[in-house]
Each structure stands twice: as structure tokens, then as C-alpha cells.
mmCIF file of C-alpha atoms in Angstrom:
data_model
loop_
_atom_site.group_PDB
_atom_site.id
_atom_site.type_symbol
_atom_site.label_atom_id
_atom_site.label_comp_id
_atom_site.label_asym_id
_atom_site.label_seq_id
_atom_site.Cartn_x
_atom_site.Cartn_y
_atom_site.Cartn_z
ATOM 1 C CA UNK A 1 2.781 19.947 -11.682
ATOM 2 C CA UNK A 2 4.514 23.061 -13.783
ATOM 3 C CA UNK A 3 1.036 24.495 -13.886
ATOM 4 C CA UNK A 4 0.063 23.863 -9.776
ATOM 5 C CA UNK A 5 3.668 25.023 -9.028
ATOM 6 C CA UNK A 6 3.231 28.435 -11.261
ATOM 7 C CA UNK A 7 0.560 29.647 -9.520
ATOM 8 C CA UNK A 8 0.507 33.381 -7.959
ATOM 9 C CA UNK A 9 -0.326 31.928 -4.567
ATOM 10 C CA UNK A 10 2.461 28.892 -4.756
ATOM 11 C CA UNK A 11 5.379 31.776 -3.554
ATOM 12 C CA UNK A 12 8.015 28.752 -2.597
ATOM 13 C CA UNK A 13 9.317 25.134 -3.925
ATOM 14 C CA UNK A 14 10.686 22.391 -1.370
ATOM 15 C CA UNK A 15 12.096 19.360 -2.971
ATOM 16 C CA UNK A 16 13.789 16.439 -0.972
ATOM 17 C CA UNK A 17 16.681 16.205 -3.717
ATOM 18 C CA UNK A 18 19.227 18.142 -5.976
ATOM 19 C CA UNK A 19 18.144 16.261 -8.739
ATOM 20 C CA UNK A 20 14.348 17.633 -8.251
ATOM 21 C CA UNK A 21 15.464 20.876 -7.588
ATOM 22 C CA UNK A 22 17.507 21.048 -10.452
ATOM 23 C CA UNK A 23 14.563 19.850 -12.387
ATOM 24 C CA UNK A 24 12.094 22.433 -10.238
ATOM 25 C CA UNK A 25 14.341 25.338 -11.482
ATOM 26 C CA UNK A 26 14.363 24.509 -15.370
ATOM 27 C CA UNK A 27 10.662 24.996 -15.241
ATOM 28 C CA UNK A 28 9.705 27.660 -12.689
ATOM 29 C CA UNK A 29 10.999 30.937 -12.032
ATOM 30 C CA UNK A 30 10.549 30.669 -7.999
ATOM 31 C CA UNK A 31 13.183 29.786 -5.184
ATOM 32 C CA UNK A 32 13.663 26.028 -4.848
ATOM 33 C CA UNK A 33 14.533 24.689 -1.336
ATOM 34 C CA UNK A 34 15.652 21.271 -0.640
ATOM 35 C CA UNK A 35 14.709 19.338 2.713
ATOM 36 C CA UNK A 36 15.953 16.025 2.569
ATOM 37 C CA UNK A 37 13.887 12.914 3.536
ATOM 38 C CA UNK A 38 15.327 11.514 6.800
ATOM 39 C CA UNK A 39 15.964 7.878 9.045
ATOM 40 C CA UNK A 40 14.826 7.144 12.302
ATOM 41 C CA UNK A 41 18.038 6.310 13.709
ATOM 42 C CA UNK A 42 16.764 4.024 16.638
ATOM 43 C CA UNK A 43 15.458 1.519 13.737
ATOM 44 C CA UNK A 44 18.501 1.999 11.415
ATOM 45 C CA UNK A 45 21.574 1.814 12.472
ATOM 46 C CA UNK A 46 24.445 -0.616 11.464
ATOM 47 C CA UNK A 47 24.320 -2.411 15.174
ATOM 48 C CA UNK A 48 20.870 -3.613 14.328
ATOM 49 C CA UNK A 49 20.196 -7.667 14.813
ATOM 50 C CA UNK A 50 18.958 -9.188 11.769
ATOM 51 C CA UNK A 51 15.711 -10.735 11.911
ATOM 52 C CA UNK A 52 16.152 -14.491 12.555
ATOM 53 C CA UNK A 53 13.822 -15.634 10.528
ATOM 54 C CA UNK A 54 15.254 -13.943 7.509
ATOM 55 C CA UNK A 55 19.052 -14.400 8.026
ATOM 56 C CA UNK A 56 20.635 -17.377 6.907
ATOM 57 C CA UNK A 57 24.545 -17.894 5.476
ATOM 58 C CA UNK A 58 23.506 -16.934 1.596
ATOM 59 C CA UNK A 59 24.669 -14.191 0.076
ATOM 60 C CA UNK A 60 21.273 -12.040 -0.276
ATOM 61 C CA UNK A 61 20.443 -9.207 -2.684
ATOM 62 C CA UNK A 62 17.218 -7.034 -0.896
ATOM 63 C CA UNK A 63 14.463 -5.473 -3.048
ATOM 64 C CA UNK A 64 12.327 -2.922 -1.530
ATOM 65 C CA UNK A 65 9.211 -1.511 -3.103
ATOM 66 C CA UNK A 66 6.233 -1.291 -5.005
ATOM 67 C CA UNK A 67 4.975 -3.590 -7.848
ATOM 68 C CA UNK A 68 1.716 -2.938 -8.626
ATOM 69 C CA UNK A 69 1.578 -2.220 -13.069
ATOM 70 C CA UNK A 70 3.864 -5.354 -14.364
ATOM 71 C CA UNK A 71 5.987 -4.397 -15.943
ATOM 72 C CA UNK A 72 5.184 -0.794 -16.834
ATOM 73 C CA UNK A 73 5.950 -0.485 -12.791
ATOM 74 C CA UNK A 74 8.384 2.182 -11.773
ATOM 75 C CA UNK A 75 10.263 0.420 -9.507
ATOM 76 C CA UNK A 76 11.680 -1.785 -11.980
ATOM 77 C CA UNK A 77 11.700 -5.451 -10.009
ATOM 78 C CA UNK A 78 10.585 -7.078 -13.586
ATOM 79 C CA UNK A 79 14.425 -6.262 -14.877
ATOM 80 C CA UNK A 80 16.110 -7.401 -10.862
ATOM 81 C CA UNK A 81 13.704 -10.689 -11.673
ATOM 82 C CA UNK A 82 15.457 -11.190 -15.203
ATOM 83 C CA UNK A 83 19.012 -10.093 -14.222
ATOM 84 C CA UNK A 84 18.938 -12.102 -10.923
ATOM 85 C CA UNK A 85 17.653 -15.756 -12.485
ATOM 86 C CA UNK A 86 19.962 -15.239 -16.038
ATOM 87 C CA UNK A 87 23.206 -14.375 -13.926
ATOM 88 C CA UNK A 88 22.717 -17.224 -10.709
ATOM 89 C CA UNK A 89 22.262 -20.713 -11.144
ATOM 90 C CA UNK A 90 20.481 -22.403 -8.494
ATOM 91 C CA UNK A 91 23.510 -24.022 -7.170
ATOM 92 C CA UNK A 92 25.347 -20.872 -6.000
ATOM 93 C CA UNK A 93 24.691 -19.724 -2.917
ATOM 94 C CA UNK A 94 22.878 -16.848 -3.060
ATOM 95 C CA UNK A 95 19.598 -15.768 -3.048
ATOM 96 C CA UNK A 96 16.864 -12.693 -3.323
ATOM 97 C CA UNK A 97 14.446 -11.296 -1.010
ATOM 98 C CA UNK A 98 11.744 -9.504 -2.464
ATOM 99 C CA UNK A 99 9.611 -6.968 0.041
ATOM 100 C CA UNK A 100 6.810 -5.990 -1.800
ATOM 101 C CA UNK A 101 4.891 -2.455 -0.566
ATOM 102 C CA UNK A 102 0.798 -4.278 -0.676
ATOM 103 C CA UNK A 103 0.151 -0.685 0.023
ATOM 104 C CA UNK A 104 0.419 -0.387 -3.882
ATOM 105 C CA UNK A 105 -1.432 -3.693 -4.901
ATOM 106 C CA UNK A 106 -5.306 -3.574 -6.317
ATOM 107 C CA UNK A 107 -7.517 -6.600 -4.723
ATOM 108 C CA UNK A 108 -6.457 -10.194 -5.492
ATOM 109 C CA UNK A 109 -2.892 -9.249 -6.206
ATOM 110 C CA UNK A 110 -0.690 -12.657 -6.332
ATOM 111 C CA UNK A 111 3.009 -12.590 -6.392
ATOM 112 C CA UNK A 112 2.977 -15.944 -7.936
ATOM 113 C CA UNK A 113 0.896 -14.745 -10.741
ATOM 114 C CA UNK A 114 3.132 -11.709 -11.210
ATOM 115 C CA UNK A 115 6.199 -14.028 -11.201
ATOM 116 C CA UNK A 116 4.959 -16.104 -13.479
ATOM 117 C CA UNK A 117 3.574 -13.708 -15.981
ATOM 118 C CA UNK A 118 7.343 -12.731 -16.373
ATOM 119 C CA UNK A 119 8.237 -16.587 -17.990
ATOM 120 C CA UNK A 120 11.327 -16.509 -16.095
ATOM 121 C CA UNK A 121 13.631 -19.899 -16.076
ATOM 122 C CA UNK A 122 12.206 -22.673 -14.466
ATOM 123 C CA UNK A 123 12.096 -22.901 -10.526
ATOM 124 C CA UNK A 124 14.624 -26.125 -11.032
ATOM 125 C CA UNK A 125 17.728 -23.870 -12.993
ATOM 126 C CA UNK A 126 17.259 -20.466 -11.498
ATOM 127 C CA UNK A 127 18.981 -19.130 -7.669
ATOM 128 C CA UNK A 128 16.075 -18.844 -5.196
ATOM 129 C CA UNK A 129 13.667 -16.129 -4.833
ATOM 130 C CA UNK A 130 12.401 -15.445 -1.569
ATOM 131 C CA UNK A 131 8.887 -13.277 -1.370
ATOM 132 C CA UNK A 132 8.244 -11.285 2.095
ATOM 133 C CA UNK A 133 4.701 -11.025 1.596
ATOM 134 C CA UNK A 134 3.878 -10.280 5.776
ATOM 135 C CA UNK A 135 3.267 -6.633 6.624
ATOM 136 C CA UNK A 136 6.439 -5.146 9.046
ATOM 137 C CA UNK A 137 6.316 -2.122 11.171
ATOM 138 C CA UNK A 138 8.490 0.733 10.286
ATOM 139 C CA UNK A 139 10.546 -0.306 13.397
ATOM 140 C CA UNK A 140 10.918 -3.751 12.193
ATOM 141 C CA UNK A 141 12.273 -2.858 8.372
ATOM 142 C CA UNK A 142 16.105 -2.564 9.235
ATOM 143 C CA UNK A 143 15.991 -5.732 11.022
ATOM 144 C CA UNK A 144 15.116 -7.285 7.294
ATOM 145 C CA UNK A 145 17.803 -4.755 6.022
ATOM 146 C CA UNK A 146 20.350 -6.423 8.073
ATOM 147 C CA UNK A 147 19.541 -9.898 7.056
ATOM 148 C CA UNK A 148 20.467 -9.285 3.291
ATOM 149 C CA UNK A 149 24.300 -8.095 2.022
ATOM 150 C CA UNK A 150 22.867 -5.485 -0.546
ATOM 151 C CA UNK A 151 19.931 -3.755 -1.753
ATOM 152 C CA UNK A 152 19.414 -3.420 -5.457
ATOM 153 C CA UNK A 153 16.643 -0.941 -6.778
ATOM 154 C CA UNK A 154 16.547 -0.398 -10.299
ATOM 155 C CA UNK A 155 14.220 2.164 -10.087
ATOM 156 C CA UNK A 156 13.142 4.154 -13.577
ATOM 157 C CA UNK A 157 12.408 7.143 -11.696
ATOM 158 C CA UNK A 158 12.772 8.684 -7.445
ATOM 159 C CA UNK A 159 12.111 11.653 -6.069
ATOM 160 C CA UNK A 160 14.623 10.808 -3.011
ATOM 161 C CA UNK A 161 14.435 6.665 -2.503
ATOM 162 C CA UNK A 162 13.783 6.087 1.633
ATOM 163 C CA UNK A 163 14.725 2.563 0.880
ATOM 164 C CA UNK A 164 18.190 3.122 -0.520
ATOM 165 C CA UNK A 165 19.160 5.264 2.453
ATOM 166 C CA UNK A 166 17.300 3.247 5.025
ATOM 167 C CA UNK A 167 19.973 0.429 3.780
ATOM 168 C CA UNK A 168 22.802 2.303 3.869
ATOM 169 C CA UNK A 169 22.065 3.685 7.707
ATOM 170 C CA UNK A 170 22.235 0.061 7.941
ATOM 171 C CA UNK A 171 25.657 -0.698 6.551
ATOM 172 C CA UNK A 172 24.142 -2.021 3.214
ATOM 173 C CA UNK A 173 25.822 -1.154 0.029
ATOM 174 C CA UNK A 174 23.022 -0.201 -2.535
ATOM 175 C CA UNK A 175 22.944 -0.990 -6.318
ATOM 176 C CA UNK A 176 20.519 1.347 -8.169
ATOM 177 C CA UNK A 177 20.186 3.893 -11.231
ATOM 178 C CA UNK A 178 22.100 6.049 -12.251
ATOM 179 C CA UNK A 179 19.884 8.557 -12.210
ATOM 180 C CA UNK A 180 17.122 9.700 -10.033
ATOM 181 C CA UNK A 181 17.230 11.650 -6.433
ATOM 182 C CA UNK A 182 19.130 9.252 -4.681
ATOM 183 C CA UNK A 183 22.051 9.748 -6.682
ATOM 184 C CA UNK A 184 22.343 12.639 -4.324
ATOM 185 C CA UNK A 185 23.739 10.307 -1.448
ATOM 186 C CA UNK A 186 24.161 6.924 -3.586
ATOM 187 C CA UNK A 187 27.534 7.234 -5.586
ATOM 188 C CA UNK A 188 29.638 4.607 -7.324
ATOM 189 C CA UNK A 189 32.547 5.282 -4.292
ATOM 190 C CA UNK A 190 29.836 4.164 -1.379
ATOM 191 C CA UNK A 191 27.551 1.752 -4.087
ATOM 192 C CA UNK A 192 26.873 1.017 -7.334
ATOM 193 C CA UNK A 193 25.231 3.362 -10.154
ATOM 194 C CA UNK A 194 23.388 1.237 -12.824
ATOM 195 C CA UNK A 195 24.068 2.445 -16.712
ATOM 196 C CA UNK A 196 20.657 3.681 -18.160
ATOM 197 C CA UNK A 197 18.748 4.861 -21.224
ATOM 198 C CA UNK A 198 15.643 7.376 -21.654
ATOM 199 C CA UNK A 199 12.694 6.066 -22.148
ATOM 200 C CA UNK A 200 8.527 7.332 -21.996
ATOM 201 C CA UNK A 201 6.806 6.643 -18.596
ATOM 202 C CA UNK A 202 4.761 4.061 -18.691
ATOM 203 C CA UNK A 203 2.927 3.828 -15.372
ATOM 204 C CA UNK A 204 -0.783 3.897 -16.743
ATOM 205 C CA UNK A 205 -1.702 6.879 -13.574
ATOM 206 C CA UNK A 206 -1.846 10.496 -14.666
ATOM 207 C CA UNK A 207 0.760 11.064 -12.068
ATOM 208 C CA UNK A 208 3.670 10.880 -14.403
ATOM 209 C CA UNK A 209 1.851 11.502 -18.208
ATOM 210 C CA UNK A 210 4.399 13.525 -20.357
ATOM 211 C CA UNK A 211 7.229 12.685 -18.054
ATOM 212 C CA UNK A 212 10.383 10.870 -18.976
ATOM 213 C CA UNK A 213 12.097 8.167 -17.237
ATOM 214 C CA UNK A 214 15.478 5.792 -17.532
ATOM 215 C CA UNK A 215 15.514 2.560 -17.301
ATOM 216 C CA UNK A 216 18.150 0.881 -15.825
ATOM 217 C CA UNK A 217 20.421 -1.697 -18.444
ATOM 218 C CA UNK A 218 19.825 -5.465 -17.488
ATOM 219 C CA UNK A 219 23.253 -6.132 -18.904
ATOM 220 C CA UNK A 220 24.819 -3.989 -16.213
ATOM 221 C CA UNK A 221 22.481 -5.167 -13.028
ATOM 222 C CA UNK A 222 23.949 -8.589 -13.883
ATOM 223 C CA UNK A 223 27.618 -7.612 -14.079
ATOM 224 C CA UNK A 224 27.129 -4.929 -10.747
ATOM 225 C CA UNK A 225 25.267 -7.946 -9.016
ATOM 226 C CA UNK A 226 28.069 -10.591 -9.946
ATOM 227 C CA UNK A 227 30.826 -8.158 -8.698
ATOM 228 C CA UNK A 228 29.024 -7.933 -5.406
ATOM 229 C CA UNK A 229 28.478 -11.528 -4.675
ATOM 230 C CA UNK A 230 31.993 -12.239 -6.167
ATOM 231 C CA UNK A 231 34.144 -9.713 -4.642
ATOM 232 C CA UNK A 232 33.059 -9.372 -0.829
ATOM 233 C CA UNK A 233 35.620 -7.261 0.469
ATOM 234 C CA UNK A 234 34.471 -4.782 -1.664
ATOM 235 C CA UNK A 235 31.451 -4.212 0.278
ATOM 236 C CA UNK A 236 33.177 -3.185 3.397
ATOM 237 C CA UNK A 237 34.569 -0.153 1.476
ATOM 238 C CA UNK A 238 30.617 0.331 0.071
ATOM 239 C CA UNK A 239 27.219 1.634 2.154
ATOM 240 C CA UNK A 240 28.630 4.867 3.796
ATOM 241 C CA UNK A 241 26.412 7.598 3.900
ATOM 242 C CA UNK A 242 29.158 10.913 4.115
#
């Protein structure tokens, strides 16, 4: 990208975050302008009904995104899979959706599989996951928002994160990493910022080779995670987007 960027004809840089223009200007000698990524308002707001066949009275953590390379996958579900069946038991009351972009998926892509490749606990000792595995149009996707009570994305790496501030137009507090281009809006006053540590990318596209990423501490997903489903009045203080 340095090299596309630093060419005579490229005369301007638009990002969608401070964190990618901060990252823009280290590298090039050009101006850097940033245009955030926006909401459709009409489709997420906080007045939104919650699709009925989605809401029920658990407590629900929301995962929104891509899993397509295991678990060298940016998004980082593999860790939300571990944290979320080592911290619940399957007698609590609380459960996670799991909205999977197919977009992403090669041909004969099973969640099932993918789940199961990952050796988590048995079915019988772990909280319930819940796979949404039907296609929803964009005007549909904050009615699923406003059937969970926070979305977690431990993400290794975002340019800007539509799903974290789809969420929060919502009223959903967010729990992601600490690092990335949504900490430009996602802050540990209106959310929760996941402790991380660099590591190589491993997504096996040329899009990120020679790139570095963080990924997000398991440890601290479980602890965030138990806070939220402990402590609910905390939320109400959470999800703001000023």
C-alpha cells in the first residue's frame, strides 16, 4: 500500500480513522484526510424493536463478522469462542449469538465444523451458542442488534469497525480491542477496551503480508465479559456514541 500510496499521481490520502491516519502519515509524506464511515439512522437507532425471533430474557453477548481462515482469522471469534465457554457454565443464563458475514466463506463452509475444529468444552458444560447462519438485509441488522445486551469483537486488526458503531447507534455497549480504528469512538468510558499484545498477521491473503496486528488477551475478554453480565447497571452508563 506504501508503494500505491507514493505514487506521483496519488496527490491525496482519505482514511476513515485517526488511527489510519496516524499510521498513513508515518509512511507518506502527503496530506491525510479522514472521512469517517457512517449509520443509516432509520435502521439504527436505540428505539428499534428487536427481532422476535432472536430476543428472549438471556443475557446475550453479539458477534458480528467474518470467519473465514480458523483461526488465523482477523476477526478473532476463535478467542470470543474460548473466553465465552471457559467463563459461563451452561446453567447461567446467558448466551451468544454469533452472525457470521458468508460473504467471507469459500464453498462448503460449516459452522459446525469450524466449531468443532476449536475442541471447545462439551455442548453438555458450556453456556449456549447460538449461530445466525440466515442472510439479513442491511435494514434488518439493528433489529438483531437490539435483541442482544452487548457486542464483543475482538478484532486483531480494523480500519474503522461498522459493526461496533452500528451497536452503539443502537444503545449497545461494545467490548473490543484496544487497539484498532474504532478506538476512535469506542472508549473504556462508553465500552470496554480489551488488553492486547503484538503479534505477525496471519491471514494467509497478500492483503496484510508484512503487517502487524494485536491480539486481544483471552484472560481479559473473560473478566470484561463477566463484568458485563454481572454488573447490569453498568451498561446504562456504556454504548454512547459523543
Amino acid at each position: 500500500w506504501k508503494r500505491i500510496l507514493s505514487h506521483p499521481n496519488v496527490t491525496r490520502v482519505f482514511t476513515p480513522s485517526k488511527f489510519l491516519a496516524l499510521g498513513a502519515l508515518d509512511e507518506l509524506d502527503k496530506p491525510v484526510d479522514i472521512i469517517p464511515h457512517g449509520f443509516d439512522p432509520r435502521f439504527f437507532n436505540p428505539l428499534i424493536a428487536p427481532a422476535k425471533d432472536l430476543k428472549t430474557d438471556e443475557f446475550t453477548f453479539l458477534f458480528v463478522g467474518g470467519w473465514s481462515q480458523g483461526e488465523k482469522d482477523r476477526k478473532g471469534l476463535p478467542i470470543l469462542l474460548r473466553a465465552f465457554t471457559e467463563e459461563f457454565k451452561k446453567d447461567e443464563k446467558v448466551r451468544l449469538l454469533v452472525k457470521i458475514n458468508t460473504s467471507y466463506n469459500p464453498p462448503g463452509y460449516s459452522f459446525a465444523q469450524a466449531i468443532e475444529a476449536l475442541k471447545l468444552k462439551p455442548m453438555e458444560q458450556r453456556a449456549k451458542i447460538v449461530p445466525i447462519d440466515q442472510m439479513l438485509k442491511h435494514s434488518d441488522m439493528g433489529k438483531m442488534y437490539k435483541a442482544a445486551d452487548v457486542l464483543v469483537i475482538p478484532t486483531k486488526g480494523e480500519a474503522f469497525c461498522m459493526p461496533a458503531i452500528e451497536a452503539m447507534a443502537c444503545g449497545l455497549p461494545v467490548i473490543t480491542t484496544d487497539w484498532g480504528g474504532q478506538t476512535d469512538y469506542v472508549t473504556n468510558k462508553n465500552g470496554w477496551l480489551i488488553k492486547s499484545d503484538w503479534i505477525e498477521a496471519q491471514d494467509p491473503t497478500y492483503f496484510y503480508e508484512g503487517l502487524r496486528w494485536k491480539e486481544p488477551s483471552q484472560e481479559h475478554l473473560q473478566k470484561l465479559m463477566r463484568q458485563a453480565f454481572e454488573q447490569r447497571k453498568e451498561l446504562e452508563g456504556k454504548s454512547r456514541l459523543s
